[in-house]
PDB file of C-alpha atoms in Angstrom:
ATOM      1  CA  MET A   1     118.573 121.283  87.810  1.00 34.00           C
ATOM      2  CA  LYS A   2     115.375 122.729  88.354  1.00 40.00           C
ATOM      3  CA  PRO A   3     113.568 123.135  91.936  1.00 38.00           C
ATOM      4  CA  GLU A   4     111.015 119.917  92.164  1.00 43.00           C
ATOM      5  CA  LYS A   5     108.467 121.834  92.592  1.00 44.00           C
ATOM      6  CA  GLU A   6     108.690 123.748  89.051  1.00 41.00           C
ATOM      7  CA  THR A   7     108.704 120.576  87.723  1.00 52.00           C
ATOM      8  CA  THR A   8     105.073 119.486  89.000  1.00 67.00           C
ATOM      9  CA  ALA A   9     104.578 122.972  87.294  1.00 68.00           C
ATOM     10  CA  SER A  10     105.227 121.716  83.491  1.00 80.00           C
ATOM     11  CA  LEU A  11     102.948 118.793  83.832  1.00 93.00           C
ATOM     12  CA  TRP A  12      99.763 120.660  83.944  1.00 94.00           C
ATOM     13  CA  GLU A  13     100.796 121.142  79.952  1.00 94.00           C
ATOM     14  CA  ILE A  14      98.542 118.888  78.528  1.00 96.00           C
ATOM     15  CA  GLU A  15      95.995 119.617  80.986  1.00 97.00           C
ATOM     16  CA  ARG A  16      96.177 122.914  80.656  1.00 96.00           C
ATOM     17  CA  ALA A  17      95.799 122.273  76.862  1.00 96.00           C
ATOM     18  CA  CYS A  18      92.084 120.534  77.949  1.00 97.00           C
ATOM     19  CA  ARG A  19      90.560 122.979  79.624  1.00 97.00           C
ATOM     20  CA  ALA A  20      91.049 124.942  76.488  1.00 97.00           C
ATOM     21  CA  GLU A  21      88.828 123.664  74.623  1.00 98.00           C
ATOM     22  CA  GLY A  22      86.215 123.074  76.274  1.00 98.00           C
ATOM     23  CA  TYR A  23      86.999 119.628  79.072  1.00 98.00           C
ATOM     24  CA  ALA A  24      86.190 121.207  82.556  1.00 97.00           C
ATOM     25  CA  ILE A  25      86.829 117.714  84.042  1.00 97.00           C
ATOM     26  CA  LEU A  26      90.308 115.591  83.511  1.00 98.00           C
ATOM     27  CA  CYS A  27      91.239 112.136  84.771  1.00 98.00           C
ATOM     28  CA  GLY A  28      94.790 110.649  84.180  1.00 98.00           C
ATOM     29  CA  VAL A  29      94.294 106.970  84.107  1.00 98.00           C
ATOM     30  CA  ASP A  30      97.461 104.435  84.431  1.00 97.00           C
ATOM     31  CA  GLU A  31      98.234 100.685  85.462  1.00 97.00           C
ATOM     32  CA  ALA A  32     101.043  98.766  86.694  1.00 98.00           C
ATOM     33  CA  GLY A  33     101.483  95.265  86.696  1.00 98.00           C
ATOM     34  CA  ALA A  34     100.643  94.475  83.327  1.00 98.00           C
ATOM     35  CA  GLY A  35     104.269  92.007  83.073  1.00 97.00           C
ATOM     36  CA  PRO A  36     104.537  89.605  85.770  1.00 98.00           C
ATOM     37  CA  LEU A  37     104.151  86.699  86.497  1.00 98.00           C
ATOM     38  CA  ALA A  38     101.343  86.891  89.325  1.00 98.00           C
ATOM     39  CA  GLY A  39      99.430  89.399  91.012  1.00 98.00           C
ATOM     40  CA  ASP A  40      96.773  91.047  89.544  1.00 98.00           C
ATOM     41  CA  VAL A  41      97.408  94.265  86.773  1.00 98.00           C
ATOM     42  CA  TYR A  42      95.707  97.431  89.069  1.00 98.00           C
ATOM     43  CA  ALA A  43      94.248 100.541  87.309  1.00 98.00           C
ATOM     44  CA  ALA A  44      94.326 103.497  89.020  1.00 98.00           C
ATOM     45  CA  VAL A  45      92.019 106.973  87.978  1.00 98.00           C
ATOM     46  CA  VAL A  46      92.721 111.058  89.509  1.00 98.00           C
ATOM     47  CA  ILE A  47      91.065 114.025  89.276  1.00 98.00           C
ATOM     48  CA  LEU A  48      93.782 116.793  90.795  1.00 97.00           C
ATOM     49  CA  PRO A  49      93.186 119.834  92.154  1.00 96.00           C
ATOM     50  CA  GLU A  50      94.226 122.805  89.139  1.00 93.00           C
ATOM     51  CA  GLY A  51      97.866 123.103  89.639  1.00 91.00           C
ATOM     52  CA  TRP A  52      98.402 120.497  92.343  1.00 94.00           C
ATOM     53  CA  THR A  53     101.714 120.919  92.714  1.00 90.00           C
ATOM     54  CA  ALA A  54     103.905 117.741  95.122  1.00 92.00           C
ATOM     55  CA  SER A  55     107.784 117.445  94.831  1.00 91.00           C
ATOM     56  CA  TYR A  56     108.650 114.598  93.183  1.00 92.00           C
ATOM     57  CA  LEU A  57     105.259 114.131  91.184  1.00 93.00           C
ATOM     58  CA  ASN A  58     106.899 111.832  87.931  1.00 91.00           C
ATOM     59  CA  ASP A  59     105.856 108.799  86.495  1.00 87.00           C
ATOM     60  CA  SER A  60     105.913 106.901  89.159  1.00 91.00           C
ATOM     61  CA  LYS A  61     109.403 103.939  87.368  1.00 90.00           C
ATOM     62  CA  LYS A  62     111.613 107.186  88.581  1.00 93.00           C
ATOM     63  CA  VAL A  63     110.637 108.062  92.056  1.00 94.00           C
ATOM     64  CA  THR A  64     112.201 106.233  95.106  1.00 94.00           C
ATOM     65  CA  PRO A  65     109.676 103.317  96.631  1.00 95.00           C
ATOM     66  CA  LYS A  66     110.026 106.499  99.671  1.00 96.00           C
ATOM     67  CA  ARG A  67     109.586 108.370  98.077  1.00 96.00           C
ATOM     68  CA  ARG A  68     106.362 106.898  96.210  1.00 97.00           C
ATOM     69  CA  GLU A  69     104.914 105.722  99.854  1.00 97.00           C
ATOM     70  CA  VAL A  70     104.267 109.901 100.276  1.00 97.00           C
ATOM     71  CA  LEU A  71     103.102 110.476  97.281  1.00 97.00           C
ATOM     72  CA  PHE A  72     100.684 107.624  97.525  1.00 98.00           C
ATOM     73  CA  GLU A  73      99.330 109.511 100.735  1.00 97.00           C
ATOM     74  CA  GLN A  74      99.287 113.204  99.683  1.00 97.00           C
ATOM     75  CA  ILE A  75      98.070 111.853  96.444  1.00 98.00           C
ATOM     76  CA  ARG A  76      94.836 110.550  98.320  1.00 98.00           C
ATOM     77  CA  SER A  77      94.109 112.955 101.200  1.00 98.00           C
ATOM     78  CA  GLN A  78      94.667 115.947  98.563  1.00 98.00           C
ATOM     79  CA  ALA A  79      92.889 114.531  95.155  1.00 98.00           C
ATOM     80  CA  VAL A  80      89.785 115.749  94.582  1.00 98.00           C
ATOM     81  CA  SER A  81      88.299 111.786  93.715  1.00 98.00           C
ATOM     82  CA  TRP A  82      91.424 109.181  93.115  1.00 98.00           C
ATOM     83  CA  ALA A  83      90.042 105.462  92.594  1.00 98.00           C
ATOM     84  CA  LEU A  84      91.145 101.941  92.086  1.00 98.00           C
ATOM     85  CA  GLY A  85      90.107  99.163  90.080  1.00 98.00           C
ATOM     86  CA  THR A  86      91.851  95.622  89.161  1.00 98.00           C
ATOM     87  CA  ALA A  87      91.787  92.168  87.317  1.00 98.00           C
ATOM     88  CA  THR A  88      92.849  89.647  88.464  1.00 98.00           C
ATOM     89  CA  ALA A  89      94.560  86.422  86.913  1.00 98.00           C
ATOM     90  CA  GLU A  90      91.746  84.309  85.937  1.00 98.00           C
ATOM     91  CA  GLU A  91      90.792  87.275  84.635  1.00 98.00           C
ATOM     92  CA  ILE A  92      93.976  87.606  82.671  1.00 98.00           C
ATOM     93  CA  ASP A  93      93.904  83.912  81.425  1.00 98.00           C
ATOM     94  CA  ARG A  94      90.816  84.711  80.541  1.00 98.00           C
ATOM     95  CA  LEU A  95      90.500  87.562  78.856  1.00 98.00           C
ATOM     96  CA  ASP A  96      94.386  88.648  77.865  1.00 98.00           C
ATOM     97  CA  ILE A  97      96.467  91.605  79.780  1.00 98.00           C
ATOM     98  CA  LEU A  98      95.560  94.051  77.082  1.00 98.00           C
ATOM     99  CA  ASN A  99      91.416  93.343  77.744  1.00 98.00           C
ATOM    100  CA  CYS A 100      92.229  93.609  81.500  1.00 98.00           C
ATOM    101  CA  ARG A 101      94.447  96.595  81.931  1.00 98.00           C
ATOM    102  CA  MET A 102      91.384  98.337  80.146  1.00 98.00           C
ATOM    103  CA  LEU A 103      89.090  96.617  81.979  1.00 98.00           C
ATOM    104  CA  ALA A 104      90.942  97.935  85.771  1.00 98.00           C
ATOM    105  CA  MET A 105      91.079 100.638  83.805  1.00 98.00           C
ATOM    106  CA  ASN A 106      86.719 101.007  83.949  1.00 98.00           C
ATOM    107  CA  ARG A 107      86.706  99.693  87.395  1.00 98.00           C
ATOM    108  CA  ALA A 108      88.731 102.759  88.242  1.00 98.00           C
ATOM    109  CA  ILE A 109      87.358 105.653  86.387  1.00 98.00           C
ATOM    110  CA  ALA A 110      83.483 103.897  87.851  1.00 98.00           C
ATOM    111  CA  GLY A 111      84.993 104.350  90.743  1.00 98.00           C
ATOM    112  CA  LEU A 112      84.894 108.316  91.057  1.00 98.00           C
ATOM    113  CA  SER A 113      82.502 110.524  92.736  1.00 95.00           C
ATOM    114  CA  SER A 114      82.585 112.682  89.323  1.00 92.00           C
ATOM    115  CA  SER A 115      82.888 111.425  85.323  1.00 94.00           C
ATOM    116  CA  PRO A 116      85.326 112.864  83.429  1.00 97.00           C
ATOM    117  CA  ASP A 117      84.675 115.328  80.561  1.00 98.00           C
ATOM    118  CA  LEU A 118      87.728 113.476  79.375  1.00 98.00           C
ATOM    119  CA  ALA A 119      90.065 110.537  80.515  1.00 98.00           C
ATOM    120  CA  LEU A 120      94.277 111.704  80.048  1.00 98.00           C
ATOM    121  CA  VAL A 121      95.411 108.055  79.443  1.00 98.00           C
ATOM    122  CA  ASP A 122      98.764 106.722  79.582  1.00 97.00           C
ATOM    123  CA  GLY A 123     100.109 104.619  76.372  1.00 96.00           C
ATOM    124  CA  ASN A 124      99.040 104.611  72.859  1.00 97.00           C
ATOM    125  CA  ARG A 125      96.042 101.863  73.831  1.00 96.00           C
ATOM    126  CA  ASN A 126      92.723 102.353  74.998  1.00 97.00           C
ATOM    127  CA  HIS A 127      91.307  99.571  73.837  1.00 98.00           C
ATOM    128  CA  GLY A 128      91.894  95.585  73.581  1.00 97.00           C
ATOM    129  CA  SER A 129      89.950  93.076  71.275  1.00 98.00           C
ATOM    130  CA  GLN A 130      87.132  93.091  73.125  1.00 98.00           C
ATOM    131  CA  ILE A 131      86.698  95.531  76.273  1.00 98.00           C
ATOM    132  CA  SER A 132      87.424  99.273  75.544  1.00 98.00           C
ATOM    133  CA  ILE A 133      87.923 102.078  77.605  1.00 98.00           C
ATOM    134  CA  GLU A 134      84.187 103.850  78.095  1.00 97.00           C
ATOM    135  CA  VAL A 135      84.147 107.149  79.267  1.00 98.00           C
ATOM    136  CA  PRO A 136      85.581 110.209  75.941  1.00 98.00           C
ATOM    137  CA  ASN A 137      89.879 109.607  76.462  1.00 98.00           C
ATOM    138  CA  ARG A 138      92.363 110.883  75.131  1.00 98.00           C
ATOM    139  CA  THR A 139      95.909 108.231  75.016  1.00 98.00           C
ATOM    140  CA  PHE A 140      99.719 110.306  75.269  1.00 97.00           C
ATOM    141  CA  VAL A 141     102.694 108.116  75.575  1.00 96.00           C
ATOM    142  CA  GLY A 142     105.066 108.566  77.958  1.00 94.00           C
ATOM    143  CA  GLY A 143     102.186 110.871  79.667  1.00 94.00           C
ATOM    144  CA  ASP A 144     103.096 109.399  82.796  1.00 92.00           C
ATOM    145  CA  SER A 145     105.664 111.785  82.337  1.00 92.00           C
ATOM    146  CA  ARG A 146     103.856 114.442  80.919  1.00 93.00           C
ATOM    147  CA  SER A 147     101.091 114.844  82.014  1.00 96.00           C
ATOM    148  CA  ALA A 148     100.261 115.555  86.306  1.00 96.00           C
ATOM    149  CA  SER A 149      97.288 113.086  87.042  1.00 97.00           C
ATOM    150  CA  ILE A 150      98.594 110.865  85.036  1.00 97.00           C
ATOM    151  CA  ALA A 151     102.665 110.315  87.329  1.00 96.00           C
ATOM    152  CA  ALA A 152      99.372 110.797  90.111  1.00 97.00           C
ATOM    153  CA  ALA A 153      98.115 107.756  89.292  1.00 97.00           C
ATOM    154  CA  SER A 154     101.109 105.705  88.159  1.00 97.00           C
ATOM    155  CA  VAL A 155     102.381 106.229  91.111  1.00 97.00           C
ATOM    156  CA  LEU A 156      98.755 105.001  93.078  1.00 98.00           C
ATOM    157  CA  ALA A 157      99.046 102.120  91.064  1.00 98.00           C
ATOM    158  CA  LYS A 158     101.968 101.309  91.280  1.00 97.00           C
ATOM    159  CA  VAL A 159     102.060 101.920  95.429  1.00 98.00           C
ATOM    160  CA  ALA A 160      98.324  99.975  95.892  1.00 98.00           C
ATOM    161  CA  ARG A 161     100.203  96.995  93.926  1.00 98.00           C
ATOM    162  CA  ASP A 162     103.355  96.779  95.548  1.00 98.00           C
ATOM    163  CA  HIS A 163     101.069  96.986  99.336  1.00 98.00           C
ATOM    164  CA  TYR A 164      98.852  94.318  97.140  1.00 98.00           C
ATOM    165  CA  MET A 165     101.775  91.654  96.089  1.00 98.00           C
ATOM    166  CA  VAL A 166     103.784  91.686  99.756  1.00 98.00           C
ATOM    167  CA  GLU A 167      99.801  90.886 101.471  1.00 98.00           C
ATOM    168  CA  MET A 168     100.363  87.878  98.897  1.00 98.00           C
ATOM    169  CA  ALA A 169     103.645  86.916 100.027  1.00 98.00           C
ATOM    170  CA  ALA A 170     102.453  86.583 103.617  1.00 98.00           C
ATOM    171  CA  ARG A 171      99.927  84.356 101.892  1.00 98.00           C
ATOM    172  CA  TYR A 172     102.185  82.558  99.300  1.00 98.00           C
ATOM    173  CA  PRO A 173     106.161  83.151 101.555  1.00 98.00           C
ATOM    174  CA  GLU A 174     107.346  79.945  99.084  1.00 98.00           C
ATOM    175  CA  TYR A 175     108.089  82.231  96.148  1.00 98.00           C
ATOM    176  CA  GLY A 176     108.425  86.379  97.547  1.00 97.00           C
ATOM    177  CA  PHE A 177     106.512  88.408  96.148  1.00 98.00           C
ATOM    178  CA  ASP A 178     107.089  91.104  98.569  1.00 97.00           C
ATOM    179  CA  GLN A 179     110.616  91.060  96.917  1.00 97.00           C
ATOM    180  CA  HIS A 180     109.806  91.340  92.862  1.00 97.00           C
ATOM    181  CA  LYS A 181     105.730  91.682  93.039  1.00 98.00           C
ATOM    182  CA  GLY A 182     105.611  89.030  91.150  1.00 98.00           C
ATOM    183  CA  TYR A 183     108.253  89.521  87.831  1.00 97.00           C
ATOM    184  CA  GLY A 184     110.491  86.942  86.313  1.00 96.00           C
ATOM    185  CA  THR A 185     113.027  87.180  87.791  1.00 97.00           C
ATOM    186  CA  LYS A 186     115.696  84.488  88.668  1.00 97.00           C
ATOM    187  CA  ALA A 187     114.930  83.613  92.018  1.00 97.00           C
ATOM    188  CA  HIS A 188     110.925  83.658  90.938  1.00 97.00           C
ATOM    189  CA  TYR A 189     111.256  80.971  87.930  1.00 97.00           C
ATOM    190  CA  GLU A 190     114.022  78.618  90.332  1.00 97.00           C
ATOM    191  CA  ALA A 191     110.365  79.223  93.529  1.00 97.00           C
ATOM    192  CA  LEU A 192     108.284  78.449  90.083  1.00 97.00           C
ATOM    193  CA  ARG A 193     110.887  75.008  89.831  1.00 96.00           C
ATOM    194  CA  THR A 194     110.066  73.931  92.462  1.00 97.00           C
ATOM    195  CA  TYR A 195     107.113  74.253  93.853  1.00 97.00           C
ATOM    196  CA  GLY A 196     104.667  75.195  91.186  1.00 97.00           C
ATOM    197  CA  PRO A 197     102.074  77.890  89.959  1.00 97.00           C
ATOM    198  CA  CYS A 198      99.743  79.170  92.889  1.00 98.00           C
ATOM    199  CA  PRO A 199      96.651  80.375  92.281  1.00 97.00           C
ATOM    200  CA  ILE A 200      97.106  84.161  91.444  1.00 98.00           C
ATOM    201  CA  HIS A 201      99.994  83.395  89.117  1.00 98.00           C
ATOM    202  CA  ARG A 202      99.558  83.413  85.691  1.00 98.00           C
ATOM    203  CA  LYS A 203      99.017  80.800  84.000  1.00 97.00           C
ATOM    204  CA  THR A 204      99.225  81.926  79.877  1.00 97.00           C
ATOM    205  CA  PHE A 205     102.250  83.494  81.950  1.00 97.00           C
ATOM    206  CA  LEU A 206     103.724  80.467  82.267  1.00 96.00           C
ATOM    207  CA  LYS A 207     103.994  78.217  78.206  1.00 82.00           C
ATOM    208  CA  ASN A 208     108.136  78.652  78.716  1.00 72.00           C
ATOM    209  CA  LEU A 209     108.871  76.494  81.981  1.00 75.00           C
TER     210      LEU A 209
END
């Protein structure tokens, strides 16, 4: 197995190729929380120092929660710039989740200290029916495992949303948001049948209750 530092270094191939085309300021963009029944969708954007490395940096789903927390602090303290953006459950119900993923990404990008020349976006979509990513961008399927910038954004979005759902668990303790983060687990559906939805539930996601 390769050492973790080498693994991180290998995540710079996309960035190197884009810089060779003349793009100087690159940011990685990813989101977390598209699928849950409750809570905001979160997006993160990160501009990393060129060649930056960190142990265990990868798609956030492939990193343990404890290591994600360490990376979360490293990225926020060492990135050139980073920002978060969200879209609420109410906005998701009104616009749909794809449009709100784009909305959250635009809000995150707007929070950067420098405007990027190119945004590297995880996935294969850069627009919904109403909202598109507003800066020049390219999409990369599996980008959070292929690009250091996207991987860093993946970690920030995931950890920030998890923290938010723990806060929501304190506000609405009957739903167990700290355990399932709003996803449709058996326990979550049982709570919904017992208590009905709370203000942060996505009503359009609950049609089968």
